[in-house]
Coordinates of C-alpha atoms in Angstrom, one line a residue:
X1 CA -196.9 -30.6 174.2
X2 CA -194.9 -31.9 171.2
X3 CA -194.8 -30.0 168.1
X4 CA -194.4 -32.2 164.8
X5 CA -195.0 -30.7 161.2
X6 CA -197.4 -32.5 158.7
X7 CA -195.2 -34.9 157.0
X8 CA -193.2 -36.3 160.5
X9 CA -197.1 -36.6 162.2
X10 CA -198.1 -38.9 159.4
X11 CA -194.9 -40.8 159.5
X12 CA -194.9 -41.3 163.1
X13 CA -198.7 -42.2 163.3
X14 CA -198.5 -44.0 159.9
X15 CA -201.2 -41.8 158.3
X16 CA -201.8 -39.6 155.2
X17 CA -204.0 -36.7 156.3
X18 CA -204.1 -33.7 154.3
X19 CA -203.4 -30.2 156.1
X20 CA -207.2 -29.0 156.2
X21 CA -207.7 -31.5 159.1
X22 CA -205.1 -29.6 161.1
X23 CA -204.5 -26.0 162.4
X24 CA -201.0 -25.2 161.5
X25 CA -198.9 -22.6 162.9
X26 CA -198.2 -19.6 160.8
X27 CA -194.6 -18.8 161.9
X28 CA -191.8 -21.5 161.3
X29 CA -191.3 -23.5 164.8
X30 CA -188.7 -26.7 165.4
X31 CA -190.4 -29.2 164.6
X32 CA -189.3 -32.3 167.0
X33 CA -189.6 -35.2 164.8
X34 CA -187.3 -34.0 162.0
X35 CA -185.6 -31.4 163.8
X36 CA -186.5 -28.6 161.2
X37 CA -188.3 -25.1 161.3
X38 CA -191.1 -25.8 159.5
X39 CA -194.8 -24.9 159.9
X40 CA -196.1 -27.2 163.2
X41 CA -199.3 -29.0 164.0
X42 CA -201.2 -26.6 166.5
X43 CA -204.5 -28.7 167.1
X44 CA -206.8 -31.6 165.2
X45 CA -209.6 -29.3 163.7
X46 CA -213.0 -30.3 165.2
X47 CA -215.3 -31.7 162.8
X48 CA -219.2 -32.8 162.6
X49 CA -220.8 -35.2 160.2
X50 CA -223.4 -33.6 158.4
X51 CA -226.4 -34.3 159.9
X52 CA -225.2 -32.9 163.1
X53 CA -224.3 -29.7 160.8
X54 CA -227.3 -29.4 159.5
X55 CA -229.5 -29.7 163.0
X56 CA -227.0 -27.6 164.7
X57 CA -227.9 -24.9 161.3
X58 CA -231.5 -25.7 161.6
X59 CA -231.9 -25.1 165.3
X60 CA -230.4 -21.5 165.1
X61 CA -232.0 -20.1 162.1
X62 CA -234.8 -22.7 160.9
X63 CA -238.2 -23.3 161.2
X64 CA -238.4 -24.1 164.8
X65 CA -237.7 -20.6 165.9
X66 CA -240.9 -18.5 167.6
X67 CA -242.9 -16.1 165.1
X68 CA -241.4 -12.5 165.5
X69 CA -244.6 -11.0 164.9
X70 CA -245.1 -8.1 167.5
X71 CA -247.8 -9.1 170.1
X72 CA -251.3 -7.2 169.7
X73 CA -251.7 -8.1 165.8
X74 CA -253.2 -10.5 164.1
X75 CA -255.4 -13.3 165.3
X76 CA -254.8 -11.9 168.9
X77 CA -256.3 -8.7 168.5
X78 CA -259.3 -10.3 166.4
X79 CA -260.5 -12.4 169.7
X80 CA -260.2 -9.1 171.9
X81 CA -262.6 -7.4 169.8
X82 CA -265.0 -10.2 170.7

């Protein structure tokens, strides 16, 4: 895979993203576009729009989740007595 630091992906795909949209290597690598050790381009970071955020945050932890009440209590144990 080629390996192209920040500024020489944006020039060769005529772009201006910023570095958050990218995982960048830590260590210095040759970069092939300018020929440079710089820090490279690992991967695009993957990204949701919100809403898909916000289900994907609402399905794991919001109001769609079972009660955790222990079975026996409550309402249950109300209609045994019956």
């Amino acid at each position: 895979m080629a390996e192209f630091c920040l500024d020489c992906w944006n020039r060769i795909n005529k772009t201006n993203d910023p570095p958050r949209k990218y995982v960048i290597s830590k260590e210095p690598e040759l970069c092939e576009g300018c020929g440079t050790y710089k820090a490279v381009i690992l991967f695009r970071r993957r990204s949701y729009p919100l809403y898909v955020a916000l289900w994907k945050w609402r399905s794991l932890f919001g109001r769609n989740q079972p009660c955790s009440t222990p079975a026996g209590t409550g309402r249950q144990m109300e209609e045994e007595e019956k």
